[in-house]
PDB file of C-alpha atoms in Angstrom:
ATOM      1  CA  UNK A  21     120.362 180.148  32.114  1.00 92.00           C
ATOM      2  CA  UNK A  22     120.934 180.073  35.657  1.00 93.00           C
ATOM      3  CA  UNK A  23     123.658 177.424  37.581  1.00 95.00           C
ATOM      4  CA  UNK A  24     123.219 176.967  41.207  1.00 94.00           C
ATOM      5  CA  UNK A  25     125.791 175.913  42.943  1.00 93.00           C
ATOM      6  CA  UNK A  26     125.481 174.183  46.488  1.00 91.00           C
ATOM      7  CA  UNK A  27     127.992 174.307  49.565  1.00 86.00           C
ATOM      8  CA  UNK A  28     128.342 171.099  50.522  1.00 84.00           C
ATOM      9  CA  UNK A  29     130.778 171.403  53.286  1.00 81.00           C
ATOM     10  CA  UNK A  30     130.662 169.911  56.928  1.00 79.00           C
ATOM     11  CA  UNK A  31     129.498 173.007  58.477  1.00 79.00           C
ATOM     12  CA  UNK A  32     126.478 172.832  56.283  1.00 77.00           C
ATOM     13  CA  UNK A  33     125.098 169.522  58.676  1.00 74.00           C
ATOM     14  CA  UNK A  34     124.959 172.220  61.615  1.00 80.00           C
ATOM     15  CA  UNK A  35     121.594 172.046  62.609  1.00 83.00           C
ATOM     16  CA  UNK A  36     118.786 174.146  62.920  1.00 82.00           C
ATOM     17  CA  UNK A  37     116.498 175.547  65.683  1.00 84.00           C
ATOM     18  CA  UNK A  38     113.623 172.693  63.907  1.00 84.00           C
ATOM     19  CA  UNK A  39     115.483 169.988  63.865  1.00 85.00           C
ATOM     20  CA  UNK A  40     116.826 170.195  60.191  1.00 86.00           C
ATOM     21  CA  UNK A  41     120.292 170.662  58.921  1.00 87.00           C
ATOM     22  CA  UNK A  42     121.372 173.862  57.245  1.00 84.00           C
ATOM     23  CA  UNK A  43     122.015 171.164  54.312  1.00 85.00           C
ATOM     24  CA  UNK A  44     118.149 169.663  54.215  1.00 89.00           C
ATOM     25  CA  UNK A  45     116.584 173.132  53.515  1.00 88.00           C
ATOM     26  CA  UNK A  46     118.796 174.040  50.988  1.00 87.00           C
ATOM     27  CA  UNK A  47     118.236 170.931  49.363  1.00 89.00           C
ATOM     28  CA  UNK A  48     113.973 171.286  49.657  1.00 89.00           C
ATOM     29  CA  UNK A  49     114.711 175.072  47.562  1.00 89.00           C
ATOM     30  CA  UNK A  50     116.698 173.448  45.800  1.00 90.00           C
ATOM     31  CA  UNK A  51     113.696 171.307  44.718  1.00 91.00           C
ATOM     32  CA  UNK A  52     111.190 173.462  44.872  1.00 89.00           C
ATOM     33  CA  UNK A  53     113.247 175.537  42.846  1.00 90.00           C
ATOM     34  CA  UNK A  54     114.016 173.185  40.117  1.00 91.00           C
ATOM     35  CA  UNK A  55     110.547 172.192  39.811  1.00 90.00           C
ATOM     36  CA  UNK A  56     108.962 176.084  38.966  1.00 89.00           C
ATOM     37  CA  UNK A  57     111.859 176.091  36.412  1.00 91.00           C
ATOM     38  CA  UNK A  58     111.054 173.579  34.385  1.00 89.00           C
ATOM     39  CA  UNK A  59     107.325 175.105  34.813  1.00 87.00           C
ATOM     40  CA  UNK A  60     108.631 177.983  33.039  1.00 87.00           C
ATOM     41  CA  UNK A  61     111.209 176.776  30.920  1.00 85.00           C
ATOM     42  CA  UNK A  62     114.230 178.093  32.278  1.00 88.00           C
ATOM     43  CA  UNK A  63     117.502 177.116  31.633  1.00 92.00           C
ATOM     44  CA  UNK A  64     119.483 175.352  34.448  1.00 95.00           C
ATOM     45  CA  UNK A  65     121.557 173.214  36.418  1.00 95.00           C
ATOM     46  CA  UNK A  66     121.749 171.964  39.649  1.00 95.00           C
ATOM     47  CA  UNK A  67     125.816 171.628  40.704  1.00 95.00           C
ATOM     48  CA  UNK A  68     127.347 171.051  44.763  1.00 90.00           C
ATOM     49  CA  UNK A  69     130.635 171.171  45.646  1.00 87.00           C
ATOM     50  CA  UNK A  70     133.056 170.293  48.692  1.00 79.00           C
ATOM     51  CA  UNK A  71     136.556 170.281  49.030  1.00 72.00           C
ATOM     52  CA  UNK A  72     139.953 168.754  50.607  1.00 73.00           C
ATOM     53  CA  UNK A  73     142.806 170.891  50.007  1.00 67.00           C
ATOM     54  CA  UNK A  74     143.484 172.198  46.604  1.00 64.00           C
ATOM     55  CA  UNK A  75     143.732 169.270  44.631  1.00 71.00           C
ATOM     56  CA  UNK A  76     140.847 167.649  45.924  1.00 66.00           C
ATOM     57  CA  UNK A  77     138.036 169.523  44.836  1.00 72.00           C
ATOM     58  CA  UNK A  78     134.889 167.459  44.467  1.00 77.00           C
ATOM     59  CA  UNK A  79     132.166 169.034  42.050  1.00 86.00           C
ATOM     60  CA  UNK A  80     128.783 167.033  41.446  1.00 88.00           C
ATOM     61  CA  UNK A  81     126.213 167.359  38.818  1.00 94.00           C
ATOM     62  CA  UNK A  82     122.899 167.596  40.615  1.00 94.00           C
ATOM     63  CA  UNK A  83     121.361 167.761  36.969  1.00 95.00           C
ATOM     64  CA  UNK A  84     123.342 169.562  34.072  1.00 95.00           C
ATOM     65  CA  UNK A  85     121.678 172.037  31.881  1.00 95.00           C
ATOM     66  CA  UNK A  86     120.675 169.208  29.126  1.00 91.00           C
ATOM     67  CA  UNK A  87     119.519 166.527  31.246  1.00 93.00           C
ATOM     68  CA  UNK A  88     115.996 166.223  31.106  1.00 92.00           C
ATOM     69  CA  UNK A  89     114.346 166.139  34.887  1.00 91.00           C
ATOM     70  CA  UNK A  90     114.087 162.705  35.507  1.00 91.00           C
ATOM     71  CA  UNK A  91     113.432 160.646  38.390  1.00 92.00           C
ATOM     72  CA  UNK A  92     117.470 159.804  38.011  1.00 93.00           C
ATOM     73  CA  UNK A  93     117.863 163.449  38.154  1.00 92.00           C
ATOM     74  CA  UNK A  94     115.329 163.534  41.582  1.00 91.00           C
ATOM     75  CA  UNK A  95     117.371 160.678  43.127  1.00 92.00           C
ATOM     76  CA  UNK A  96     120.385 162.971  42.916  1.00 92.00           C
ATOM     77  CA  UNK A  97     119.085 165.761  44.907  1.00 92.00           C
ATOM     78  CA  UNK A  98     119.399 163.260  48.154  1.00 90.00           C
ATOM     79  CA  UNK A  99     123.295 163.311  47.141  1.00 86.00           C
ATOM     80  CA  UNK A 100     123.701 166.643  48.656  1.00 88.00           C
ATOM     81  CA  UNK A 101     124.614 166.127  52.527  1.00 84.00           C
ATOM     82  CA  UNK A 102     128.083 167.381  54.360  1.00 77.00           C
ATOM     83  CA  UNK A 103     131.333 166.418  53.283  1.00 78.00           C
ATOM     84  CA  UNK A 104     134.528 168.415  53.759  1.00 73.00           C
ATOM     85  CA  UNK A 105     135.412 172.119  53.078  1.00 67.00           C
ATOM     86  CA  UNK A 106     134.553 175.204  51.119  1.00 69.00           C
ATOM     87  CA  UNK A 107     137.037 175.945  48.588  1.00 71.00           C
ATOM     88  CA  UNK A 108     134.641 178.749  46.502  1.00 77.00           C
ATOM     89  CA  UNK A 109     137.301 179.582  44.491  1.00 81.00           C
ATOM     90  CA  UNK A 110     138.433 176.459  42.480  1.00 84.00           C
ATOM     91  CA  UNK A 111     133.776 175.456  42.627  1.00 89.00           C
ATOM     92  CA  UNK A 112     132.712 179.260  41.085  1.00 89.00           C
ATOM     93  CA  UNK A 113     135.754 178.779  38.277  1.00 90.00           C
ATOM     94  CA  UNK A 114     134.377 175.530  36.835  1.00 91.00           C
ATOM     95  CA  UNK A 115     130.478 176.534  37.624  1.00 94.00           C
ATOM     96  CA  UNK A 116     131.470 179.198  35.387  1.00 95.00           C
ATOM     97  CA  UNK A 117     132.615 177.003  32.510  1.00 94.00           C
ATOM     98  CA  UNK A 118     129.908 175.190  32.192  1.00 95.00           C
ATOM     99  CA  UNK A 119     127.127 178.276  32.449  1.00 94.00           C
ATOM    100  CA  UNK A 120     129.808 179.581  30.191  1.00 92.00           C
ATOM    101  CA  UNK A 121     128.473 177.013  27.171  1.00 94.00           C
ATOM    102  CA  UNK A 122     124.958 178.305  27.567  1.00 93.00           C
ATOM    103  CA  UNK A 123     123.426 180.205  24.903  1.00 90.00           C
ATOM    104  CA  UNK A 124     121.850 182.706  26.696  1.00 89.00           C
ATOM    105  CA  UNK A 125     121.010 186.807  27.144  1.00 88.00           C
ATOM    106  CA  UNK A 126     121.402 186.059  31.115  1.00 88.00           C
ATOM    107  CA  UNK A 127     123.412 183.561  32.429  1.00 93.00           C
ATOM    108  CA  UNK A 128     123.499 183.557  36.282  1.00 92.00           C
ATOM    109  CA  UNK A 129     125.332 182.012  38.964  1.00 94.00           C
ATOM    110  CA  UNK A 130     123.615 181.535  42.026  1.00 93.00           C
ATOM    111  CA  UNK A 131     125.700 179.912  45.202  1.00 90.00           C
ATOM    112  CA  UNK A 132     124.148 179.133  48.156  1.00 86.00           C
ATOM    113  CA  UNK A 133     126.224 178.598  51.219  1.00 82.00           C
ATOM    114  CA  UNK A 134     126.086 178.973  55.139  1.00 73.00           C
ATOM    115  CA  UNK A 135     129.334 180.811  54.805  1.00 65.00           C
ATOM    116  CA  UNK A 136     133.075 182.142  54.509  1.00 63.00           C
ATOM    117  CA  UNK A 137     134.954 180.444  51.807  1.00 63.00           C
ATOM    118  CA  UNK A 138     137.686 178.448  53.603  1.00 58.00           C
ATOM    119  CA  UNK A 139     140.400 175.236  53.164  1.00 54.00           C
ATOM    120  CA  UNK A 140     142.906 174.425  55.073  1.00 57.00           C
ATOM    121  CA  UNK A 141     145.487 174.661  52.097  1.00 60.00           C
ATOM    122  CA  UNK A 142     143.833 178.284  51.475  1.00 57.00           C
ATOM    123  CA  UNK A 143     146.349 179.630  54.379  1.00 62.00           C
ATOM    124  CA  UNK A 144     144.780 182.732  55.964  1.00 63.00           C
ATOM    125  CA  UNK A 145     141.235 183.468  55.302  1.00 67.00           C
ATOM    126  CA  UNK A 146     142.306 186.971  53.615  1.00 73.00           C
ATOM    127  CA  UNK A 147     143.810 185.067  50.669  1.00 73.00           C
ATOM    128  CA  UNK A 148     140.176 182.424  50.811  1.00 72.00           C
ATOM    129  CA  UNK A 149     138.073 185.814  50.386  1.00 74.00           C
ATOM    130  CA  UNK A 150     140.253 186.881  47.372  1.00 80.00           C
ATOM    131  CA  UNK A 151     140.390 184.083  45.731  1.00 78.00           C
ATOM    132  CA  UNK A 152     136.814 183.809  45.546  1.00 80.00           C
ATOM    133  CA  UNK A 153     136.549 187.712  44.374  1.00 85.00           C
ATOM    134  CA  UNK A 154     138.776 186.784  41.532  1.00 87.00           C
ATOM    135  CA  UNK A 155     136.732 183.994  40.443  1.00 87.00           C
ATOM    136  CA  UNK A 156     133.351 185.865  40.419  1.00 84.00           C
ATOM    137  CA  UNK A 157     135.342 188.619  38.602  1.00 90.00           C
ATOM    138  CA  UNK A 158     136.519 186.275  35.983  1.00 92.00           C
ATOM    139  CA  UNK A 159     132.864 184.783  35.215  1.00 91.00           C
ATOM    140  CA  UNK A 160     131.558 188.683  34.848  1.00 91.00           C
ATOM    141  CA  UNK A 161     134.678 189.364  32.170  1.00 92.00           C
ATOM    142  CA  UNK A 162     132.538 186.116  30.287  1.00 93.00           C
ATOM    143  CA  UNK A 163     129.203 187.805  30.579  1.00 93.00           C
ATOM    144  CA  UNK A 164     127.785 185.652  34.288  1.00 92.00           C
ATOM    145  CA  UNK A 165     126.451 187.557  36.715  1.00 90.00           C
ATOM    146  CA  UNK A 166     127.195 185.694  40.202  1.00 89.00           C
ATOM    147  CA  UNK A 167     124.712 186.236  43.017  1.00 89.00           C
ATOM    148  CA  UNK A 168     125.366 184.782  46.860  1.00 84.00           C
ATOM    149  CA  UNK A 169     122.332 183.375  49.356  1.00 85.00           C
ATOM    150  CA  UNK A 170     123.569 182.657  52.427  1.00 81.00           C
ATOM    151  CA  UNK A 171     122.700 182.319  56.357  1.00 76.00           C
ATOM    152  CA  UNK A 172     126.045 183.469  57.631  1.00 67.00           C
ATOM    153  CA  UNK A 173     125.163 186.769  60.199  1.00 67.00           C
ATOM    154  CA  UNK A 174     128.902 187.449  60.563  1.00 67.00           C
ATOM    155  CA  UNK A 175     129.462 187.448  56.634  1.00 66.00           C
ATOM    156  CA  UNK A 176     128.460 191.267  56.212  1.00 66.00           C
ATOM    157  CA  UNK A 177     131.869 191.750  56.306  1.00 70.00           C
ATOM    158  CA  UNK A 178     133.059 189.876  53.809  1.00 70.00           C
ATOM    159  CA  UNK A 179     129.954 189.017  51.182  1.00 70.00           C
ATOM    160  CA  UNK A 180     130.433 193.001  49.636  1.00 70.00           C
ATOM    161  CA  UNK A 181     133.795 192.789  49.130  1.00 72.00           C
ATOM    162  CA  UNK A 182     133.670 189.156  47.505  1.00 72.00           C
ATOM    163  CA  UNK A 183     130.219 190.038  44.963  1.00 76.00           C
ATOM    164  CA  UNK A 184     129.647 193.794  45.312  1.00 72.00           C
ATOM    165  CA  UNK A 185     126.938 195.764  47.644  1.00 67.00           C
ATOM    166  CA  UNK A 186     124.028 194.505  45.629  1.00 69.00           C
ATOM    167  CA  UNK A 187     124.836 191.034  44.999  1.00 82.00           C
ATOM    168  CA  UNK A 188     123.963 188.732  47.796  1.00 83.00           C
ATOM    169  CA  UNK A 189     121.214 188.074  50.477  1.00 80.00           C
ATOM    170  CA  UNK A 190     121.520 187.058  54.313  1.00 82.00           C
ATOM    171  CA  UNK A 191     118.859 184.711  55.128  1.00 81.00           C
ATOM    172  CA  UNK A 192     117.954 185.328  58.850  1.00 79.00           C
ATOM    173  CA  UNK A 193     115.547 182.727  59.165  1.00 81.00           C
ATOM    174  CA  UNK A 194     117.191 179.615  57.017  1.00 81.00           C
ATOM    175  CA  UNK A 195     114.259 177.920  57.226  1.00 82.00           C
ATOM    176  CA  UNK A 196     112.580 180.115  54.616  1.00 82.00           C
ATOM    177  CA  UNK A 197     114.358 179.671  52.295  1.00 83.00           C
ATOM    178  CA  UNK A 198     112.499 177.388  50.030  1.00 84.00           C
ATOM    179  CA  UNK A 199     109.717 180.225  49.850  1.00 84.00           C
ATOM    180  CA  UNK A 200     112.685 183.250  49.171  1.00 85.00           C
ATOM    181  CA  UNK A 201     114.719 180.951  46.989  1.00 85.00           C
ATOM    182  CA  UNK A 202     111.840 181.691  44.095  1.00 84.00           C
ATOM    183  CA  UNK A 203     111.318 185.101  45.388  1.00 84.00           C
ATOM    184  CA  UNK A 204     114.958 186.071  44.773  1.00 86.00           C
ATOM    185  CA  UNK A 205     115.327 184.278  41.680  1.00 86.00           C
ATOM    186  CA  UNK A 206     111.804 186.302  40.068  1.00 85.00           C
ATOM    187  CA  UNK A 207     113.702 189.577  41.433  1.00 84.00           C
ATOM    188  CA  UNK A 208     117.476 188.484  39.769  1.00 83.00           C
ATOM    189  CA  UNK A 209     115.255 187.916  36.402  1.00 81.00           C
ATOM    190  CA  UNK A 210     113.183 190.689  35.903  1.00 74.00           C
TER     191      UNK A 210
END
């Protein structure tokens, strides 16, 4: 079973050298994706996330792991544009829950964002990164392995700390990602 679980914060409407926000090609893997796993019968779900302070943490369901892929289900994918702020911490706890309830061998997390975890309630960005570390740690006590896809250059500082050296990718080129998103998944699944 695999979860992916979408930044939706504001810094994810930055746009690209093409023309398209960091949000739209996220959102076309994000399709693509979800269309070669119901080819193979995966499990999975489809979640974003944005957030205003620490009570105001908005999670959507993109498609859960039971809904059938429906053009309901499609219609949802346009939901996933900009809204606020990237509280990882609070998104990767209750991603975790739900991928929790999956009967599965492998249950994966997969979060794609453009970058560091942050809120303005977080304080410094030292406690954002830690939070998010314990998080990820508490989902691997429950058996989820958590892997990060992002397009942040500067995050190499951060990203190994937060999942561990093996556990992430830094998309140079953003807009390839609909064509690695698959690629990365095969390799996480083999």
């Amino acid at each position: 079973s695999v979860a992916f679980l979408v930044d939706m914060s504001y810094s994810t409407g930055e746009a690209l050298p093409s023309g398209k926000r960091i949000i739209d090609v996220e959102r076309e893997g994000l399709v693509m994706m979800a269309e070669a796993l119901e080819s193979i019968g995966d499990q999975w779900a489809v979640y974003g996330f944005s957030t205003e302070r620490r009570d105001k943490v908005d999670f959507h369901v993109i498609r859960d792991f039971d809904e059938p892929f429906s053009d309901e289900v499609k219609m949802r994918f346009e939901g996933i544009k900009p809204m606020a702020q990237t509280r990882l911490g609070a998104a990767i706890r209750h991603a975790n829950r739900l991928l929790g309830r999956q009967n599965s061998l492998i249950r994966l997390l997969v979060l794609l964002s453009d970058g560091r975890p942050y809120d303005i309630d977080y304080g410094d960005v030292d406690y954002a990164v830690e939070d998010t570390k314990m998080a990820l740690w508490e989902g691997r006590t429950k058996g989820i392995s958590s892997y990060c896809i992002t397009v942040d250059k500067k995050s190499r500082d951060y990203l190994s700390h937060m999942y561990g050296e093996a556990n992430y990718t830094i998309i140079d080129n953003i807009d390839a990602l609909p064509i690695s998103l698959p690629l990365i998944y095969k390799k996480l699944t083999v």
